[in-house]
Short mmCIF file of C-alpha atoms in Angstrom, two decimals:
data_model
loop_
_atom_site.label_atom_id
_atom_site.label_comp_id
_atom_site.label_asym_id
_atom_site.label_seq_id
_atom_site.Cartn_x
_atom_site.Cartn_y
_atom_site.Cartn_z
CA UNK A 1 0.00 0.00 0.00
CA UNK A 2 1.36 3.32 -1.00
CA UNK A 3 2.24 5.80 2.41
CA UNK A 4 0.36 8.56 1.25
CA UNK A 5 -2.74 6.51 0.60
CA UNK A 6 -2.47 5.35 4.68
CA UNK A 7 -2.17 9.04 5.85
CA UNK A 8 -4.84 10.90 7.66
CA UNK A 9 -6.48 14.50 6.99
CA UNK A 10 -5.71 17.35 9.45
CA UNK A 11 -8.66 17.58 11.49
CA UNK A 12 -10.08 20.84 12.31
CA UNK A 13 -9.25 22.23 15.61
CA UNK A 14 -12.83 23.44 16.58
CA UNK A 15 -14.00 22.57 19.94
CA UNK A 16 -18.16 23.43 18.82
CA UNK A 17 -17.33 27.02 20.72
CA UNK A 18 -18.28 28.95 18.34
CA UNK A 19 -18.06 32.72 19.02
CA UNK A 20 -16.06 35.26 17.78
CA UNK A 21 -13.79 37.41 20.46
CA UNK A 22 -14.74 41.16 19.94
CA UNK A 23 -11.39 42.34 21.02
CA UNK A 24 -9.68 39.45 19.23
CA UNK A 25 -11.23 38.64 16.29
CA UNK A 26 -10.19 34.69 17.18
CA UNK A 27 -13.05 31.88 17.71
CA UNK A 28 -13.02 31.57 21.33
CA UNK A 29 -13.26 27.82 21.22
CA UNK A 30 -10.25 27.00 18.30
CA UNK A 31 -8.73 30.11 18.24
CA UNK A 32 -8.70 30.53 14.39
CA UNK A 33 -9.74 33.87 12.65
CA UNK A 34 -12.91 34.14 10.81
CA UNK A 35 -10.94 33.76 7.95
CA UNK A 36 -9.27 30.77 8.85
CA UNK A 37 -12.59 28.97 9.84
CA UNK A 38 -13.68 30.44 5.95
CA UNK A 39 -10.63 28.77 4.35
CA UNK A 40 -9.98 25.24 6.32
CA UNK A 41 -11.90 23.18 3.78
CA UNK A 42 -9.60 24.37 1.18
CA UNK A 43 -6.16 24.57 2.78
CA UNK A 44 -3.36 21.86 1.97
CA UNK A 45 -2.75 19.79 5.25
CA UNK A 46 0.63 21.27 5.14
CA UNK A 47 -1.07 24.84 6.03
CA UNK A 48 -3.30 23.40 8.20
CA UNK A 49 -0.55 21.84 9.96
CA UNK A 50 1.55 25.23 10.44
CA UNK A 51 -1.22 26.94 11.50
CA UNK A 52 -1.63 25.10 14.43
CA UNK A 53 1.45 26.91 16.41
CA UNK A 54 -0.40 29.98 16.01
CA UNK A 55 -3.58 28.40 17.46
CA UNK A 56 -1.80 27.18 20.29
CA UNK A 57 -0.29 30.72 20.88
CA UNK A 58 -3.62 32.40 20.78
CA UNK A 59 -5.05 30.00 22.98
CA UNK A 60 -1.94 30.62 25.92
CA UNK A 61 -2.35 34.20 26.01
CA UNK A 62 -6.09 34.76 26.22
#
């Protein structure tokens, strides 16, 4: 079986907390901007993968 045939999609990182920080502009549940949520779909895994420090970031200083 080929490897990339056995690899998985990034899953998204939202938590079903869906509301938008006034000050922030970040989901208050996965931390991604609205247009982040907007573009997930249609990112490569590779950007979805990179975004994930950010996210992580976000989430540590709020």
């Amino acid at each position: 079986m080929e490897r990339a045939s056995q690899l998985q999609p990034v899953g998204s990182p939202c938590t079903d907390v869906c509301r938008l920080d006034k000050t922030t502009g970040y989901c208050e549940g996965c931390f991604r901007s609205r247009e982040e949520i907007k573009a997930w779909k249609t990112l490569p895994d590779a950007d979805k993968l990179g975004l994930f420090p950010a996210l992580l970031a976000r989430k540590a200083a709020a």
